[in-house]
Short mmCIF file of C-alpha atoms in Angstrom, two decimals:
data_model
loop_
_atom_site.label_atom_id
_atom_site.label_comp_id
_atom_site.label_asym_id
_atom_site.label_seq_id
_atom_site.Cartn_x
_atom_site.Cartn_y
_atom_site.Cartn_z
CA GLY C 1 8.80 -19.88 -27.69
CA GLU C 2 5.55 -18.39 -26.62
CA SER C 3 3.81 -15.92 -28.89
CA VAL C 4 0.53 -14.22 -29.27
CA GLY C 5 -0.56 -13.28 -32.73
CA LEU C 6 -3.56 -11.75 -34.39
CA HIS C 7 -5.00 -12.93 -37.70
CA LEU C 8 -5.73 -9.46 -39.09
CA PRO C 9 -3.85 -6.24 -38.36
CA THR C 10 -6.78 -3.99 -39.40
CA LEU C 11 -10.56 -4.34 -39.37
CA SER C 12 -13.19 -1.93 -40.66
CA VAL C 13 -16.75 -2.40 -39.52
CA GLN C 14 -19.97 -0.46 -40.25
CA GLU C 15 -21.40 1.37 -37.26
CA GLY C 16 -24.05 -0.75 -35.59
CA ASP C 17 -22.62 -4.02 -36.89
CA ASN C 18 -20.89 -6.58 -34.73
CA SER C 19 -17.06 -6.86 -34.71
CA ILE C 20 -15.01 -9.96 -34.19
CA ILE C 21 -11.30 -9.67 -33.41
CA ASN C 22 -9.27 -12.85 -33.38
CA CYS C 23 -6.12 -13.88 -31.59
CA ALA C 24 -3.97 -17.03 -31.68
CA TYR C 25 -1.66 -18.10 -28.92
CA SER C 26 1.00 -20.77 -28.84
CA ASN C 27 1.63 -21.52 -25.16
CA SER C 28 -0.70 -24.22 -23.92
CA ALA C 29 0.39 -23.39 -20.37
CA SER C 30 -1.33 -20.00 -20.51
CA ASP C 31 -4.07 -19.89 -17.93
CA TYR C 32 -5.37 -16.37 -18.19
CA PHE C 33 -6.16 -14.11 -21.12
CA ILE C 34 -7.05 -10.48 -21.25
CA TRP C 35 -8.29 -8.09 -23.94
CA TYR C 36 -7.20 -4.46 -23.90
CA LYS C 37 -8.31 -1.46 -25.89
CA GLN C 38 -5.86 1.28 -26.70
CA GLU C 39 -7.05 4.61 -28.06
CA SER C 40 -4.69 6.98 -29.77
CA GLY C 41 -2.43 8.69 -27.29
CA LYS C 42 -3.62 6.66 -24.35
CA GLY C 43 -2.53 3.65 -22.41
CA PRO C 44 -4.23 0.23 -22.80
CA GLN C 45 -7.57 -0.12 -21.07
CA PHE C 46 -8.81 -3.38 -19.66
CA ILE C 47 -11.89 -4.70 -21.43
CA ILE C 48 -12.48 -8.26 -20.29
CA ASP C 49 -10.60 -11.30 -19.17
CA ILE C 50 -11.11 -15.06 -19.20
CA ARG C 51 -9.45 -17.94 -17.41
CA SER C 52 -8.51 -21.14 -19.07
CA ASN C 53 -11.25 -23.11 -17.23
CA MET C 54 -13.87 -21.14 -19.14
CA ASP C 55 -14.74 -21.04 -22.83
CA LYS C 56 -16.95 -17.93 -22.82
CA ARG C 57 -17.36 -14.78 -20.83
CA GLN C 58 -19.66 -11.85 -21.42
CA GLY C 59 -19.43 -8.26 -20.46
CA GLN C 60 -21.26 -5.14 -21.51
CA ARG C 61 -21.50 -5.40 -25.33
CA VAL C 62 -18.41 -7.61 -25.37
CA THR C 63 -17.95 -11.38 -25.37
CA VAL C 64 -14.69 -13.30 -25.21
CA LEU C 65 -14.54 -16.83 -26.53
CA LEU C 66 -11.65 -19.20 -25.75
CA ASN C 67 -10.99 -22.35 -27.74
CA LYS C 68 -8.14 -24.15 -26.03
CA THR C 69 -8.14 -26.99 -28.55
CA VAL C 70 -6.91 -24.71 -31.36
CA LYS C 71 -5.42 -22.07 -29.04
CA HIS C 72 -7.68 -19.36 -30.30
CA LEU C 73 -9.23 -16.36 -28.56
CA SER C 74 -11.77 -13.93 -29.95
CA LEU C 75 -13.34 -10.69 -28.84
CA GLN C 76 -16.84 -9.92 -30.07
CA ILE C 77 -18.12 -6.37 -29.86
CA ALA C 78 -21.86 -5.99 -30.39
CA ALA C 79 -23.47 -2.98 -32.07
CA THR C 80 -20.19 -1.18 -32.65
CA GLN C 81 -20.07 2.55 -31.99
CA PRO C 82 -17.58 5.22 -33.19
CA GLY C 83 -16.03 5.15 -29.74
CA ASP C 84 -14.99 1.56 -30.30
CA SER C 85 -12.37 2.67 -32.85
CA ALA C 86 -9.03 1.76 -31.30
CA VAL C 87 -6.30 -0.87 -31.33
CA TYR C 88 -7.24 -4.04 -29.53
CA PHE C 89 -4.68 -6.30 -27.93
CA CYS C 90 -5.01 -9.79 -26.57
CA ALA C 91 -2.63 -10.74 -23.83
CA GLU C 92 -1.80 -14.10 -22.31
CA LYS C 93 -0.33 -14.83 -18.89
CA THR C 94 2.10 -17.53 -18.07
CA GLU C 95 4.87 -16.33 -15.73
CA LYS C 96 4.52 -12.95 -17.35
CA LEU C 97 1.95 -11.04 -19.41
CA THR C 98 2.63 -11.24 -23.16
CA PHE C 99 0.77 -8.91 -25.52
CA GLY C 100 0.01 -9.54 -29.15
CA THR C 101 0.73 -7.07 -31.91
CA GLY C 102 -2.80 -5.64 -31.98
CA THR C 103 -5.66 -5.16 -34.41
CA ARG C 104 -6.76 -1.67 -35.42
CA LEU C 105 -10.54 -1.50 -35.46
CA THR C 106 -12.09 1.33 -37.51
CA ILE C 107 -15.82 2.01 -37.31
CA ILE C 108 -17.34 3.37 -40.49
CA PRO C 109 -20.16 5.85 -39.84
CA ASP F 1 -9.87 9.58 -8.13
CA ALA F 2 -6.61 10.02 -9.97
CA GLY F 3 -5.52 7.24 -12.23
CA VAL F 4 -1.94 6.15 -12.90
CA THR F 5 0.11 9.23 -13.61
CA GLN F 6 3.37 9.30 -15.50
CA SER F 7 5.96 11.99 -16.17
CA PRO F 8 7.22 13.39 -18.38
CA THR F 9 4.67 12.81 -21.12
CA HIS F 10 7.18 13.43 -23.86
CA LEU F 11 10.94 13.78 -23.94
CA ILE F 12 13.74 13.81 -26.44
CA LYS F 13 17.20 12.51 -25.69
CA THR F 14 20.35 11.76 -27.69
CA ARG F 15 22.22 8.49 -27.90
CA GLY F 16 24.33 7.74 -24.88
CA GLN F 17 22.28 9.83 -22.51
CA HIS F 18 20.39 8.64 -19.49
CA VAL F 19 16.65 8.97 -18.81
CA THR F 20 14.46 8.64 -15.72
CA LEU F 21 10.73 8.10 -16.04
CA ARG F 22 8.35 8.40 -13.15
CA CYS F 23 5.06 6.74 -12.24
CA SER F 24 2.53 7.22 -9.47
CA PRO F 25 0.12 4.28 -9.08
CA ILE F 26 -3.51 4.51 -8.18
CA SER F 27 -3.99 5.22 -4.51
CA GLY F 28 -3.99 1.93 -2.61
CA HIS F 29 -2.23 0.00 -5.34
CA LYS F 30 1.01 -1.58 -4.22
CA SER F 31 2.20 -3.11 -7.50
CA VAL F 32 3.73 -1.19 -10.40
CA SER F 33 4.76 -2.67 -13.71
CA TRP F 34 6.68 -1.09 -16.60
CA TYR F 35 6.18 -1.84 -20.29
CA GLN F 36 7.86 -0.71 -23.43
CA GLN F 37 5.63 -0.19 -26.49
CA VAL F 38 7.43 0.32 -29.79
CA LEU F 39 5.33 1.95 -32.49
CA GLY F 40 3.06 -0.55 -34.12
CA GLN F 41 3.59 -3.30 -31.58
CA GLY F 42 2.07 -4.46 -28.33
CA PRO F 43 3.55 -3.54 -24.95
CA GLN F 44 6.50 -5.64 -23.77
CA PHE F 45 7.05 -6.33 -20.09
CA ILE F 46 10.10 -4.79 -18.54
CA PHE F 47 9.69 -4.95 -14.73
CA GLN F 48 7.25 -5.47 -11.94
CA TYR F 49 7.58 -4.18 -8.44
CA TYR F 50 5.49 -5.06 -5.41
CA GLU F 51 6.00 -3.73 -1.92
CA LYS F 52 9.29 -2.15 -3.07
CA GLU F 53 10.70 -5.46 -4.29
CA GLU F 54 11.34 -6.61 -7.85
CA ARG F 55 8.93 -9.40 -8.62
CA GLY F 56 9.60 -9.89 -12.27
CA ARG F 57 11.92 -8.85 -15.08
CA GLY F 58 11.45 -9.11 -18.84
CA ASN F 59 14.07 -9.68 -21.48
CA PHE F 60 15.71 -6.30 -21.35
CA PRO F 61 19.41 -5.43 -20.94
CA ASP F 62 20.96 -4.24 -17.72
CA ARG F 63 20.83 -0.66 -19.04
CA PHE F 64 17.24 -0.79 -17.82
CA SER F 65 16.63 -0.57 -14.09
CA ALA F 66 13.82 0.46 -11.84
CA ARG F 67 12.87 0.95 -8.26
CA GLN F 68 9.82 1.45 -6.12
CA PHE F 69 9.60 3.92 -3.28
CA PRO F 70 7.88 3.63 0.14
CA ASN F 71 4.89 5.58 -1.24
CA TYR F 72 4.67 2.94 -4.04
CA SER F 73 5.67 5.33 -6.81
CA SER F 74 8.29 4.08 -9.16
CA GLU F 75 11.09 5.20 -11.44
CA LEU F 76 12.36 3.52 -14.59
CA ASN F 77 15.95 4.35 -15.52
CA VAL F 78 17.56 3.71 -18.83
CA ASN F 79 21.30 4.25 -19.32
CA ALA F 80 23.36 4.64 -22.49
CA LEU F 81 20.33 5.27 -24.64
CA LEU F 82 20.13 3.68 -28.08
CA LEU F 83 17.98 4.71 -31.02
CA GLY F 84 16.04 1.50 -30.53
CA ASP F 85 14.95 2.67 -27.10
CA SER F 86 12.58 5.16 -28.71
CA ALA F 87 9.15 3.99 -27.57
CA LEU F 88 6.16 4.69 -25.37
CA TYR F 89 6.94 3.61 -21.84
CA LEU F 90 3.84 2.54 -19.98
CA CYS F 91 3.41 2.18 -16.27
CA ALA F 92 0.62 0.02 -14.86
CA SER F 93 -0.55 -0.42 -11.31
CA SER F 94 -2.55 -3.19 -9.72
CA LEU F 95 -3.81 -4.22 -6.31
CA LYS F 96 -2.35 -7.69 -6.49
CA GLY F 97 1.28 -8.56 -6.21
CA GLU F 98 1.07 -11.75 -8.19
CA LEU F 99 2.95 -11.15 -11.40
CA ASN F 100 0.81 -9.49 -13.95
CA THR F 101 -2.49 -10.87 -12.78
CA GLY F 102 -5.48 -8.90 -11.74
CA GLU F 103 -6.67 -5.90 -13.53
CA LEU F 104 -3.84 -3.67 -14.66
CA PHE F 105 -4.51 -0.01 -14.85
CA PHE F 106 -2.26 1.75 -17.33
CA GLY F 107 -1.06 5.33 -17.41
CA GLU F 108 -0.93 7.29 -20.65
CA GLY F 109 2.80 6.70 -20.97
CA SER F 110 5.96 8.64 -21.48
CA ARG F 111 6.97 8.95 -25.11
CA LEU F 112 10.72 8.79 -25.44
CA THR F 113 12.47 9.75 -28.65
CA VAL F 114 16.19 9.05 -28.94
CA LEU F 115 18.01 10.97 -31.65
#
C-alpha cells in the first residue's frame, strides 16, 4: 500500500545553519506533494508544494526537491531561526492526502 | 480575517459516549476536511465535504460521520467512543472542491481524550 515515511524522526540544527528534512514515498502515482509545519498546540501550516512534473521549487528560505526516480522528497530550510522549531510533515496526494509521521526540528541557539 | 475555527478546543469523554466537534471554515471557502492526528503521528484523512456533499472518506469506521451546513460550517460526530479515538481532530478548509488539493488551511484542532 501507499506510505509516506521520513528518514529521521528528530533533527537538531544550529541556529543560522541550513536544515534538510527528508521524506520517502512509495506510491509512484502520487502527483502532488506538500510540506507542512506544525508548531506545538497548533494545526499544520502549509509551507510549500511541488507537482510531479517539477524537480525543484523555491520559496522564501525554503526549497523542495523531488526525485521521482528514487521516490524521495526533501525540504531545505536556509539560515534556520528559532521560529523554525516545529514538526515538519510531508504529504502526498493520490486520491487522498496522506501525511508522513513527521520530523521534529529543533534549532539550537 | 478569521482563520479556520474549531470548537471545543479540549474535551474529555468516557468510553461509549458520543461527541460532536464543530468547524467554521475561512470565509469564502466551500470545502471542509477532517483529519485525526494521534499523538506522535501525522494527520489521517477522515472526510471531505464540498458544497454540502461528501467528496471523500478515509478508512474510518461508521461510528464516524460528518455533515456540512449551508453556511459551509461542518460537524464531525463520533459515536460509541473508544479509548483509541483519543486524538487531535483537525479541520481544514480550502477554496477548491477537488479532493485534498489546493492549499489547505488548518484550524488548531479539538483535542479529545477518551477515558
